Amino acid sequence: MTTELDFLDLDRLLSEEERLIRDTTRGFVTDKVLPEVAGWFERGEFPRELAKELGGLGLLGMHLHGYGCAGTNAVSYGLAALELEAGDSGLRSFASVQGSLAMFPIWRYGSEEQKQRWLPRMAAGEVIGCFGLTEPDFGSNPAGMRTSARRDGGDWLLNGTKMWITNGGIADVAVVWARADEGVLGFLVPTDTPGFATRDIDRKLSLRASVTSELILDDCRLPGDAVLPEVHGMRGPLSCLNEARYGIIWGAMGAARACFASALAYATTRVQFDRPIGGFQLTQQKLADMLVELSKGTLLALHLGRMKDDGRLTPEQVSLGKLNNVREALQIARAARTILGANGVTLEYPVIRHANNLESVLTYEGTSEIHSLILGQALTGLDAFQ
Ligand SMILES: Cc1cc2nc3c(=O)[nH]c(=O)nc-3n(C[C@H](O)[C@H](O)[C@H](O)COP(=O)(O)OP(=O)(O)OC[C@H]3O[C@@H](n4cnc5c(N)ncnc54)[C@H](O)[C@@H]3O)c2cc1C
């Protein structure tokens, strides 16, 4: 059955299990997140107990198999990301970082002992992870990283600073990428290790219901087996980003859907010049454009999800999805903001919160410019990065 929020009846393209996961996540967001999220955003906090609730629902590392993970398909993971981000991009960011940036590298590149030690508790939300790649001087170009790892007897010594790290200040374990003689390596750093410290980044006006921190490694001594043994080089962190970017393709459409729903409801009830503002052609044009992009973006996410489940999805296709869906979600949020007039700038409605959040989503996991360059290189064979 088509509705204004599922105009193309995409629901029919989902399996019973996929619908169940979507509906369970949507119910959680409706009951536990929406009544509180404006306050979290205003106060700049992410309630830590949400981690266990998400874990209890099987939403952390849900697309991974074994070690207490739910083992769903990629489409189910995407649908959950969409519903979480319809609540708030900060909530989806938490789940993306935990599942795709912290658990995925352990699951994919870790030793059996590392997997047993960390993954079950991370899937349950008892242990929180973060992913340290970006540095103060190396964002879009992480390959230039200065954080170093050098051997000291049987141990490793890590030195450097990571910047803009989601979950950093609340993490129990940090996946830190550092340069060693053999190339870039990934390390599992328990956050109570001497020489490891965090400093939260305050005063941000986007993703406020998410903790973002600086990680400081000052002669941080780790045992020899703290390194992820199965990967070296930038392939490691980039493969993790590819997983997380896939979730963003879906998630952005959740934020967009929430903005569209808010604007549509407002347009039919707000009266100016003796009629609902939804009766004006200019408002209808905005709503129609929003519906078109929301429908196309969600269909694109589903198509890319089916390709991922077939093992055919390439990083360039993920770039196309991230570039389009975040860009369009931001346009939808901004158009929705105008429909709400002055109410659109308050936290009484979700729109300005989503619009501000999407500014971060546009920037992290590869800026829109970087994804354009990835597509440009795929098309022309020419590297325009430097
Ligand atoms: C809220 C938030 C959470 C984050 N969470 C994490 C996390 O958990 N872990 C992590 O490692 N990082 C995280 N990041 C960091 C994020 O990935 C970086 O901010 C992003 O990669 C961009 O880097 P930068 O901010 O240094 O910008 P820069 O790289 O300095 O870019 C600035 C501008 O220049 C443009 N630019 C750069 N190079 C080129 C080029 N070759 N051609 C054209 N334009 C170019 C960019 O597109 C951008 O518009 C987070 C960021 C935010 C805002």
PDB file of N, CA and C in Angstrom, residues 24-41 43 45-47 49-51 53-54 57 59 80 82-92 94 209 258 347 350 353-354 357:
ATOM      1  N   THR A  24      10.793  -3.028  14.184  1.00  0.00           N
ATOM      2  CA  THR A  24      11.305  -3.074  15.561  1.00  0.00           C
ATOM      3  C   THR A  24      12.158  -1.839  15.838  1.00  0.00           C
ATOM      4  N   THR A  25      13.016  -1.492  14.877  1.00  0.00           N
ATOM      5  CA  THR A  25      13.877  -0.312  15.061  1.00  0.00           C
ATOM      6  C   THR A  25      13.030   0.950  15.114  1.00  0.00           C
ATOM      7  N   ARG A  26      12.042   1.023  14.234  1.00  0.00           N
ATOM      8  CA  ARG A  26      11.170   2.204  14.212  1.00  0.00           C
ATOM      9  C   ARG A  26      10.429   2.348  15.546  1.00  0.00           C
ATOM     10  N   GLY A  27       9.967   1.226  16.088  1.00  0.00           N
ATOM     11  CA  GLY A  27       9.255   1.253  17.374  1.00  0.00           C
ATOM     12  C   GLY A  27      10.161   1.755  18.490  1.00  0.00           C
ATOM     13  N   PHE A  28      11.399   1.279  18.482  1.00  0.00           N
ATOM     14  CA  PHE A  28      12.366   1.730  19.496  1.00  0.00           C
ATOM     15  C   PHE A  28      12.592   3.238  19.386  1.00  0.00           C
ATOM     16  N   VAL A  29      12.773   3.711  18.168  1.00  0.00           N
ATOM     17  CA  VAL A  29      13.029   5.149  17.969  1.00  0.00           C
ATOM     18  C   VAL A  29      11.810   5.969  18.405  1.00  0.00           C
ATOM     19  N   THR A  30      10.630   5.492  18.047  1.00  0.00           N
ATOM     20  CA  THR A  30       9.407   6.217  18.409  1.00  0.00           C
ATOM     21  C   THR A  30       9.226   6.290  19.927  1.00  0.00           C
ATOM     22  N   ASP A  31       9.472   5.146  20.597  1.00  0.00           N
ATOM     23  CA  ASP A  31       9.195   5.091  22.036  1.00  0.00           C
ATOM     24  C   ASP A  31      10.303   5.695  22.878  1.00  0.00           C
ATOM     25  N   LYS A  32      11.553   5.408  22.504  1.00  0.00           N
ATOM     26  CA  LYS A  32      12.667   5.731  23.403  1.00  0.00           C
ATOM     27  C   LYS A  32      13.480   6.953  22.967  1.00  0.00           C
ATOM     28  N   VAL A  33      13.451   7.262  21.692  1.00  0.00           N
ATOM     29  CA  VAL A  33      14.354   8.312  21.200  1.00  0.00           C
ATOM     30  C   VAL A  33      13.606   9.624  20.966  1.00  0.00           C
ATOM     31  N   LEU A  34      12.536   9.574  20.188  1.00  0.00           N
ATOM     32  CA  LEU A  34      11.885  10.828  19.785  1.00  0.00           C
ATOM     33  C   LEU A  34      11.416  11.683  20.968  1.00  0.00           C
ATOM     34  N   PRO A  35      10.893  11.071  22.056  1.00  0.00           N
ATOM     35  CA  PRO A  35      10.464  11.946  23.154  1.00  0.00           C
ATOM     36  C   PRO A  35      11.624  12.672  23.837  1.00  0.00           C
ATOM     37  N   GLU A  36      12.855  12.184  23.689  1.00  0.00           N
ATOM     38  CA  GLU A  36      13.989  12.708  24.450  1.00  0.00           C
ATOM     39  C   GLU A  36      15.031  13.437  23.619  1.00  0.00           C
ATOM     40  N   VAL A  37      15.037  13.184  22.307  1.00  0.00           N
ATOM     41  CA  VAL A  37      16.237  13.526  21.537  1.00  0.00           C
ATOM     42  C   VAL A  37      16.507  15.032  21.464  1.00  0.00           C
ATOM     43  N   ALA A  38      15.464  15.847  21.477  1.00  0.00           N
ATOM     44  CA  ALA A  38      15.714  17.299  21.417  1.00  0.00           C
ATOM     45  C   ALA A  38      16.495  17.747  22.651  1.00  0.00           C
ATOM     46  N   GLY A  39      16.176  17.148  23.801  1.00  0.00           N
ATOM     47  CA  GLY A  39      16.900  17.474  25.033  1.00  0.00           C
ATOM     48  C   GLY A  39      18.351  17.007  24.961  1.00  0.00           C
ATOM     49  N   TRP A  40      18.564  15.806  24.444  1.00  0.00           N
ATOM     50  CA  TRP A  40      19.953  15.324  24.308  1.00  0.00           C
ATOM     51  C   TRP A  40      20.738  16.274  23.414  1.00  0.00           C
ATOM     52  N   PHE A  41      20.091  16.667  22.317  1.00  0.00           N
ATOM     53  CA  PHE A  41      20.761  17.559  21.355  1.00  0.00           C
ATOM     54  C   PHE A  41      21.084  18.885  22.035  1.00  0.00           C
ATOM     55  N   ARG A  43      21.429  19.592  25.191  1.00  0.00           N
ATOM     56  CA  ARG A  43      22.444  19.476  26.247  1.00  0.00           C
ATOM     57  C   ARG A  43      23.771  18.937  25.724  1.00  0.00           C
ATOM     58  N   GLU A  45      24.478  15.704  24.667  1.00  0.00           N
ATOM     59  CA  GLU A  45      24.827  14.444  25.330  1.00  0.00           C
ATOM     60  C   GLU A  45      24.315  13.233  24.550  1.00  0.00           C
ATOM     61  N   PHE A  46      25.035  12.143  24.711  1.00  0.00           N
ATOM     62  CA  PHE A  46      24.582  10.847  24.192  1.00  0.00           C
ATOM     63  C   PHE A  46      24.436   9.921  25.389  1.00  0.00           C
ATOM     64  N   PRO A  47      23.202   9.547  25.750  1.00  0.00           N
ATOM     65  CA  PRO A  47      23.035   8.703  26.938  1.00  0.00           C
ATOM     66  C   PRO A  47      23.653   7.322  26.711  1.00  0.00           C
ATOM     67  N   GLU A  49      23.380   4.588  28.186  1.00  0.00           N
ATOM     68  CA  GLU A  49      22.536   3.397  28.314  1.00  0.00           C
ATOM     69  C   GLU A  49      21.891   2.988  26.986  1.00  0.00           C
ATOM     70  N   LEU A  50      21.866   3.933  26.030  1.00  0.00           N
ATOM     71  CA  LEU A  50      21.315   3.580  24.718  1.00  0.00           C
ATOM     72  C   LEU A  50      22.107   2.446  24.080  1.00  0.00           C
ATOM     73  N   ALA A  51      23.394   2.365  24.408  1.00  0.00           N
ATOM     74  CA  ALA A  51      24.243   1.337  23.798  1.00  0.00           C
ATOM     75  C   ALA A  51      23.691  -0.054  24.113  1.00  0.00           C
ATOM     76  N   GLU A  53      20.682  -0.807  25.034  1.00  0.00           N
ATOM     77  CA  GLU A  53      19.362  -1.003  24.425  1.00  0.00           C
ATOM     78  C   GLU A  53      19.502  -1.374  22.951  1.00  0.00           C
ATOM     79  N   LEU A  54      20.411  -0.693  22.259  1.00  0.00           N
ATOM     80  CA  LEU A  54      20.651  -1.033  20.849  1.00  0.00           C
ATOM     81  C   LEU A  54      21.214  -2.445  20.738  1.00  0.00           C
ATOM     82  N   LEU A  57      18.601  -5.096  21.119  1.00  0.00           N
ATOM     83  CA  LEU A  57      17.772  -5.270  19.913  1.00  0.00           C
ATOM     84  C   LEU A  57      18.558  -5.937  18.773  1.00  0.00           C
ATOM     85  N   LEU A  59      21.152  -4.616  17.173  1.00  0.00           N
ATOM     86  CA  LEU A  59      21.438  -3.631  16.124  1.00  0.00           C
ATOM     87  C   LEU A  59      22.913  -3.235  16.039  1.00  0.00           C
ATOM     88  N   ALA A  80      17.717  -0.547   9.294  1.00  0.00           N
ATOM     89  CA  ALA A  80      17.888  -0.128  10.695  1.00  0.00           C
ATOM     90  C   ALA A  80      18.576   1.230  10.752  1.00  0.00           C
ATOM     91  N   LEU A  82      18.429   3.575   8.554  1.00  0.00           N
ATOM     92  CA  LEU A  82      17.445   4.589   8.149  1.00  0.00           C
ATOM     93  C   LEU A  82      16.548   4.961   9.338  1.00  0.00           C
ATOM     94  N   GLU A  83      16.048   3.934  10.019  1.00  0.00           N
ATOM     95  CA  GLU A  83      15.127   4.218  11.138  1.00  0.00           C
ATOM     96  C   GLU A  83      15.850   4.926  12.282  1.00  0.00           C
ATOM     97  N   LEU A  84      17.090   4.541  12.565  1.00  0.00           N
ATOM     98  CA  LEU A  84      17.834   5.204  13.644  1.00  0.00           C
ATOM     99  C   LEU A  84      18.075   6.662  13.289  1.00  0.00           C
ATOM    100  N   GLU A  85      18.401   6.917  12.020  1.00  0.00           N
ATOM    101  CA  GLU A  85      18.701   8.307  11.641  1.00  0.00           C
ATOM    102  C   GLU A  85      17.427   9.137  11.495  1.00  0.00           C
ATOM    103  N   ALA A  86      16.284   8.475  11.304  1.00  0.00           N
ATOM    104  CA  ALA A  86      15.025   9.230  11.373  1.00  0.00           C
ATOM    105  C   ALA A  86      14.846   9.774  12.795  1.00  0.00           C
ATOM    106  N   GLY A  87      15.471   9.097  13.758  1.00  0.00           N
ATOM    107  CA  GLY A  87      15.504   9.631  15.123  1.00  0.00           C
ATOM    108  C   GLY A  87      16.520  10.758  15.215  1.00  0.00           C
ATOM    109  N   ASP A  88      17.775  10.426  14.933  1.00  0.00           N
ATOM    110  CA  ASP A  88      18.826  11.450  14.974  1.00  0.00           C
ATOM    111  C   ASP A  88      20.088  10.874  14.333  1.00  0.00           C
ATOM    112  N   SER A  89      20.802  11.709  13.587  1.00  0.00           N
ATOM    113  CA  SER A  89      22.035  11.236  12.946  1.00  0.00           C
ATOM    114  C   SER A  89      23.068  10.820  13.987  1.00  0.00           C
ATOM    115  N   GLY A  90      22.996  11.398  15.178  1.00  0.00           N
ATOM    116  CA  GLY A  90      23.937  11.024  16.229  1.00  0.00           C
ATOM    117  C   GLY A  90      23.736   9.581  16.665  1.00  0.00           C
ATOM    118  N   LEU A  91      22.487   9.167  16.730  1.00  0.00           N
ATOM    119  CA  LEU A  91      22.172   7.792  17.121  1.00  0.00           C
ATOM    120  C   LEU A  91      22.674   6.819  16.058  1.00  0.00           C
ATOM    121  N   ARG A  92      22.402   7.153  14.791  1.00  0.00           N
ATOM    122  CA  ARG A  92      22.891   6.283  13.712  1.00  0.00           C
ATOM    123  C   ARG A  92      24.413   6.286  13.676  1.00  0.00           C
ATOM    124  N   PHE A  94      26.393   6.575  16.186  1.00  0.00           N
ATOM    125  CA  PHE A  94      26.865   5.671  17.246  1.00  0.00           C
ATOM    126  C   PHE A  94      26.869   4.233  16.744  1.00  0.00           C
ATOM    127  N   ALA A 209      23.936  15.219  19.745  1.00  0.00           N
ATOM    128  CA  ALA A 209      23.593  14.034  20.534  1.00  0.00           C
ATOM    129  C   ALA A 209      24.567  12.902  20.200  1.00  0.00           C
ATOM    130  N   ALA A 258      12.175  12.110   7.966  1.00  0.00           N
ATOM    131  CA  ALA A 258      11.650  12.803   9.153  1.00  0.00           C
ATOM    132  C   ALA A 258      11.366  14.270   8.838  1.00  0.00           C
ATOM    133  N   LEU A 347      13.903  23.707  18.367  1.00  0.00           N
ATOM    134  CA  LEU A 347      13.984  22.261  18.623  1.00  0.00           C
ATOM    135  C   LEU A 347      12.614  21.647  18.914  1.00  0.00           C
ATOM    136  N   PRO A 350      11.770  18.623  14.458  1.00  0.00           N
ATOM    137  CA  PRO A 350      13.058  17.945  14.264  1.00  0.00           C
ATOM    138  C   PRO A 350      13.927  18.517  13.153  1.00  0.00           C
ATOM    139  N   ARG A 353      17.403  20.377  13.647  1.00  0.00           N
ATOM    140  CA  ARG A 353      18.337  19.396  14.242  1.00  0.00           C
ATOM    141  C   ARG A 353      18.887  18.486  13.144  1.00  0.00           C
ATOM    142  N   HIS A 354      17.984  17.959  12.303  1.00  0.00           N
ATOM    143  CA  HIS A 354      18.444  17.092  11.205  1.00  0.00           C
ATOM    144  C   HIS A 354      19.319  17.875  10.227  1.00  0.00           C
ATOM    145  N   ASN A 357      22.667  18.330  11.738  1.00  0.00           N
ATOM    146  CA  ASN A 357      23.372  17.045  11.773  1.00  0.00           C
ATOM    147  C   ASN A 357      23.919  16.676  10.397  1.00  0.00           C
TER     148      ASN A 357
END
